[in-house]
GROMACS .gro file of C-alpha atoms in nm:
model
  242
    1THR     CA    1   6.743   4.200  -0.605
    2ALA     CA    2   6.340   4.209  -0.599
    3GLY     CA    3   6.411   4.147  -1.034
    4GLY     CA    4   6.651   3.844  -0.944
    5ALA     CA    5   6.404   3.657  -0.730
    6ALA     CA    6   6.078   3.731  -1.026
    7ALA     CA    7   6.283   3.561  -1.261
    8ARG     CA    8   6.359   3.255  -1.027
    9LEU     CA    9   6.008   3.210  -0.947
   10LEU     CA   10   5.889   3.207  -1.330
   11ALA     CA   11   6.212   2.999  -1.421
   12GLU     CA   12   6.087   2.784  -1.089
   13LEU     CA   13   5.705   2.751  -1.227
   14ARG     CA   14   5.775   2.736  -1.637
   15ALA     CA   15   5.530   3.001  -1.632
   16ALA     CA   16   5.357   3.043  -1.988
   17VAL     CA   17   5.192   3.376  -1.931
   18VAL     CA   18   5.227   3.661  -1.630
   19VAL     CA   19   4.900   3.796  -1.548
   20GLY     CA   20   5.000   4.151  -1.384
   21CYS     CA   21   4.715   4.315  -1.144
   22GLY     CA   22   4.882   4.649  -1.111
   23GLY     CA   23   5.049   4.835  -0.837
   24MET     CA   24   5.425   4.868  -0.801
   25ALA     CA   25   5.444   4.506  -0.690
   26SER     CA   26   5.384   4.364  -1.014
   27VAL     CA   27   5.657   4.550  -1.171
   28PRO     CA   28   5.963   4.347  -1.108
   29THR     CA   29   5.738   4.001  -1.198
   30VAL     CA   30   5.662   4.177  -1.546
   31TRP     CA   31   5.947   4.330  -1.617
   32ALA     CA   32   6.133   3.936  -1.561
   33ALA     CA   33   5.841   3.778  -1.794
   34TRP     CA   34   5.921   4.030  -2.037
   35ARG     CA   35   6.311   3.953  -2.041
   36ARG     CA   36   6.232   3.604  -2.046
   37GLY     CA   37   6.035   3.634  -2.331
   38ILE     CA   38   5.703   3.508  -2.110
   39PRO     CA   39   5.353   3.672  -2.273
   40ILE     CA   40   5.241   3.977  -2.013
   41VAL     CA   41   4.864   4.024  -1.973
   42LEU     CA   42   4.784   4.312  -1.747
   43MET     CA   43   4.411   4.425  -1.537
   44GLU     CA   44   4.336   4.766  -1.449
   45GLN     CA   45   4.034   4.842  -1.232
   46ASN     CA   46   4.035   5.178  -1.260
   47VAL     CA   47   3.912   5.438  -1.441
   48LEU     CA   48   4.245   5.628  -1.420
   49PRO     CA   49   4.501   5.359  -1.498
   50GLY     CA   50   4.796   5.314  -1.224
   51ARG     CA   51   5.153   5.480  -1.316
   52ALA     CA   52   5.240   5.086  -1.310
   53ASN     CA   53   5.008   4.962  -1.550
   54ARG     CA   54   5.089   5.271  -1.779
   55TRP     CA   55   5.435   5.204  -1.796
   56LEU     CA   56   5.425   4.833  -1.858
   57SER     CA   57   5.121   4.863  -2.066
   58ARG     CA   58   5.374   4.896  -2.359
   59LEU     CA   59   5.512   4.539  -2.281
   60ALA     CA   60   5.196   4.349  -2.241
   61GLU     CA   61   4.998   4.136  -2.502
   62CYS     CA   62   4.721   4.315  -2.394
   63ILE     CA   63   4.600   4.557  -2.106
   64CYS     CA   64   4.226   4.420  -1.969
   65LEU     CA   65   3.980   4.726  -1.902
   66SER     CA   66   3.700   4.782  -1.655
   67PHE     CA   67   3.644   5.109  -1.816
   68GLU     CA   68   3.614   5.225  -2.203
   69GLU     CA   69   3.720   5.564  -2.085
   70SER     CA   70   4.026   5.396  -1.957
   71ARG     CA   71   4.207   5.440  -2.305
   72ARG     CA   72   4.288   5.779  -2.327
   73TRP     CA   73   4.538   5.726  -2.060
   74LEU     CA   74   4.733   5.467  -2.274
   75PRO     CA   75   4.975   5.491  -2.543
   76ARG     CA   76   4.779   5.423  -2.854
   77SER     CA   77   4.989   5.123  -2.956
   78VAL     CA   78   4.855   4.898  -2.740
   79ARG     CA   79   4.608   4.648  -2.705
   80ALA     CA   80   4.326   4.734  -2.480
   81ILE     CA   81   3.993   4.509  -2.431
   82VAL     CA   82   3.724   4.625  -2.177
   83THR     CA   83   3.652   4.287  -1.970
   84GLY     CA   84   3.524   4.467  -1.720
   85ASN     CA   85   3.622   4.409  -1.328
   86PRO     CA   86   3.610   4.032  -1.205
   87VAL     CA   87   3.435   4.011  -0.850
   88ARG     CA   88   3.437   3.756  -0.612
   89ALA     CA   89   3.235   3.468  -0.660
   90ALA     CA   90   2.993   3.495  -0.371
   91VAL     CA   91   2.888   3.808  -0.549
   92VAL     CA   92   2.839   3.649  -0.812
   93ARG     CA   93   2.602   3.375  -0.658
   94LEU     CA   94   2.413   3.683  -0.489
   95THR     CA   95   2.408   3.876  -0.786
   96ASP     CA   96   2.190   3.545  -0.934
   97ALA     CA   97   1.985   3.464  -0.649
   98ASP     CA   98   1.890   3.812  -0.650
   99ARG     CA   99   1.761   3.807  -0.983
  100ALA     CA  100   1.605   3.466  -0.926
  101GLY     CA  101   1.423   3.627  -0.607
  102GLY     CA  102   1.614   3.531  -0.369
  103ALA     CA  103   1.668   3.744  -0.043
  104THR     CA  104   1.726   4.117  -0.029
  105PRO     CA  105   1.649   4.425   0.140
  106ALA     CA  106   1.317   4.439  -0.044
  107THR     CA  107   1.200   4.105   0.087
  108ARG     CA  108   1.279   4.225   0.430
  109PRO     CA  109   1.056   4.060   0.703
  110THR     CA  110   0.778   4.298   0.850
  111GLY     CA  111   0.936   4.513   1.133
  112ALA     CA  112   1.301   4.430   1.019
  113PRO     CA  113   1.547   4.707   1.088
  114GLN     CA  114   1.701   4.888   0.766
  115THR     CA  115   2.053   4.803   0.757
  116LEU     CA  116   2.341   5.081   0.719
  117LEU     CA  117   2.687   4.928   0.627
  118ILE     CA  118   2.949   5.107   0.643
  119LEU     CA  119   3.309   5.003   0.536
  120GLY     CA  120   3.622   5.195   0.670
  121GLY     CA  121   3.879   5.044   0.500
  122SER     CA  122   4.165   4.770   0.608
  123LEU     CA  123   4.357   4.985   0.806
  124GLY     CA  124   4.102   5.203   0.939
  125ALA     CA  125   3.981   5.524   0.720
  126VAL     CA  126   4.006   5.807   0.938
  127SER     CA  127   3.869   6.092   0.781
  128LEU     CA  128   3.593   5.821   0.691
  129ASN     CA  129   3.469   5.687   1.031
  130THR     CA  130   3.521   6.035   1.166
  131ARG     CA  131   3.238   6.203   0.940
  132VAL     CA  132   3.033   5.903   0.946
  133LEU     CA  133   2.995   5.937   1.308
  134ASP     CA  134   2.957   6.320   1.259
  135ALA     CA  135   2.683   6.266   0.997
  136LEU     CA  136   2.492   6.022   1.261
  137ALA     CA  137   2.512   6.250   1.540
  138THR     CA  138   2.323   6.503   1.317
  139ASP     CA  139   2.005   6.249   1.367
  140ILE     CA  140   2.045   6.043   1.627
  141ASP     CA  141   1.694   5.900   1.657
  142THR     CA  142   1.666   5.797   1.303
  143TRP     CA  143   1.963   5.566   1.310
  144ARG     CA  144   1.848   5.460   1.669
  145SER     CA  145   1.577   5.207   1.481
  146TRP     CA  146   1.851   5.121   1.196
  147ARG     CA  147   2.057   4.844   1.222
  148ILE     CA  148   2.443   4.983   1.190
  149LEU     CA  149   2.692   4.747   1.066
  150HIS     CA  150   3.096   4.892   1.100
  151GLN     CA  151   3.390   4.795   0.921
  152THR     CA  152   3.653   5.006   1.114
  153GLY     CA  153   3.973   4.898   0.980
  154SER     CA  154   4.228   4.705   1.239
  155GLY     CA  155   4.382   5.082   1.360
  156ALA     CA  156   4.022   5.230   1.444
  157ILE     CA  157   3.803   5.016   1.660
  158GLU     CA  158   3.855   5.153   1.947
  159SER     CA  159   3.830   5.533   1.916
  160VAL     CA  160   3.475   5.442   1.704
  161ARG     CA  161   3.356   5.229   1.976
  162THR     CA  162   3.410   5.518   2.216
  163ARG     CA  163   3.196   5.738   1.976
  164TYR     CA  164   2.915   5.525   1.915
  165ARG     CA  165   2.929   5.475   2.311
  166ALA     CA  166   2.879   5.844   2.321
  167LEU     CA  167   2.606   5.880   2.122
  168GLU     CA  168   2.421   5.561   2.229
  169LEU     CA  169   2.352   5.414   1.927
  170GLU     CA  170   2.424   5.059   1.890
  171VAL     CA  171   2.646   4.929   1.655
  172ASN     CA  172   2.822   4.587   1.499
  173LEU     CA  173   3.174   4.697   1.492
  174SER     CA  174   3.450   4.502   1.327
  175PRO     CA  175   3.794   4.554   1.200
  176PHE     CA  176   3.685   4.340   0.943
  177PHE     CA  177   3.390   4.124   0.822
  178ALA     CA  178   3.455   3.803   0.659
  179ASP     CA  179   3.110   3.803   0.549
  180LEU     CA  180   3.118   4.085   0.365
  181PRO     CA  181   2.944   3.990   0.038
  182GLU     CA  182   2.658   3.895   0.231
  183LEU     CA  183   2.632   4.225   0.417
  184MET     CA  184   2.692   4.426   0.081
  185ALA     CA  185   2.358   4.206  -0.060
  186THR     CA  186   2.106   4.308   0.212
  187ALA     CA  187   2.236   4.618   0.327
  188ASP     CA  188   1.954   4.937   0.267
  189ILE     CA  189   2.261   5.181   0.237
  190VAL     CA  190   2.617   5.105   0.173
  191ILE     CA  191   2.913   5.421   0.285
  192THR     CA  192   3.255   5.359   0.128
  193ARG     CA  193   3.571   5.429  -0.004
  194ALA     CA  194   3.624   5.416  -0.410
  195GLY     CA  195   3.801   5.129  -0.473
  196ALA     CA  196   3.699   5.018  -0.801
  197THR     CA  197   3.658   4.663  -0.707
  198THR     CA  198   3.419   4.766  -0.399
  199LEU     CA  199   3.224   4.955  -0.621
  200ALA     CA  200   3.180   4.697  -0.890
  201GLU     CA  201   3.049   4.450  -0.670
  202LEU     CA  202   2.806   4.723  -0.542
  203ALA     CA  203   2.667   4.766  -0.870
  204CYS     CA  204   2.671   4.393  -0.939
  205LEU     CA  205   2.466   4.387  -0.634
  206GLY     CA  206   2.268   4.688  -0.659
  207ARG     CA  207   2.301   4.866  -0.338
  208PRO     CA  208   2.247   5.169  -0.278
  209THR     CA  209   2.582   5.334  -0.223
  210ILE     CA  210   2.712   5.688  -0.067
  211ALA     CA  211   3.134   5.674  -0.203
  212VAL     CA  212   3.359   5.950  -0.078
  213PRO     CA  213   3.712   5.868  -0.231
  214TRP     CA  214   4.041   5.886  -0.040
  215ALA     CA  215   4.209   6.194  -0.111
  216ASN     CA  216   4.527   6.044  -0.056
  217SER     CA  217   4.471   5.745  -0.340
  218ALA     CA  218   4.771   5.752  -0.615
  219ASP     CA  219   4.668   6.044  -0.889
  220ASP     CA  220   4.318   6.078  -0.694
  221HIS     CA  221   4.226   5.753  -0.901
  222GLN     CA  222   3.928   5.712  -0.655
  223SER     CA  223   3.771   6.033  -0.743
  224CYS     CA  224   3.762   5.951  -1.120
  225ASN     CA  225   3.627   5.654  -1.009
  226ALA     CA  226   3.355   5.726  -0.797
  227ARG     CA  227   3.285   6.055  -1.060
  228TRP     CA  228   3.221   5.788  -1.272
  229TYR     CA  229   2.953   5.562  -1.120
  230GLY     CA  230   2.809   5.899  -1.012
  231GLU     CA  231   2.734   6.061  -1.353
  232ARG     CA  232   2.547   5.796  -1.426
  233GLY     CA  233   2.332   5.745  -1.097
  234ALA     CA  234   2.494   5.463  -0.980
  235VAL     CA  235   2.636   5.646  -0.639
  236LEU     CA  236   2.583   5.942  -0.441
  237TRP     CA  237   2.977   6.081  -0.377
  238ALA     CA  238   3.110   6.366  -0.233
  239SER     CA  239   3.507   6.421  -0.143
  240GLU     CA  240   3.622   6.456   0.212
  241GLU     CA  241   3.609   6.808   0.233
  242ALA     CA  242   3.284   6.841   0.133
   0.00000   0.00000   0.00000
């Protein structure tokens, strides 16, 4: 069983502490740690804590939150600390470079095109890809002068490529951009889902963002993320039905 495998792994590693990052995949290991008396720390990236963390929080020494508002969904007995959301080291370096006067869209060389970055999800957010292309089609002449980068996800690149060809728009397409932090840091507009870590990194980089929450996310947590940032003027956001 998953629980048995987790217990064997913890014994093999002689784990002193277990950090659970949420999701149902974390449950067997966190549960096995609790049964073995190993201290547990949980991390919650979203405004609305996931079901796994809501349940496991009673077993943990503490849960680290990204948002103060997340406390309302947790039992009062749970020790919760607002630590913020960890971001990649590359994002930290780029943020520090920006503050020190490094290259940003504001320092773009004269005549260089503005950049639109579209993040369509790791597997391919079909509805987001489609709606973005529909929007671009309403003002083709404007977007011809932009540099367009579109991360399509692994399952959508050919269909998206066909749409761009039909619109006669130049685009740099990829299922996944390995240098995403650098691309985000130099984008003039980013269109993305509302995953907690993506929004946190874009906030660190200070990029203008349009967030379109995934309607089928668990407990609609992406809408909660987008609304939190939107209420503070950090993103523009709209539901997929809008």
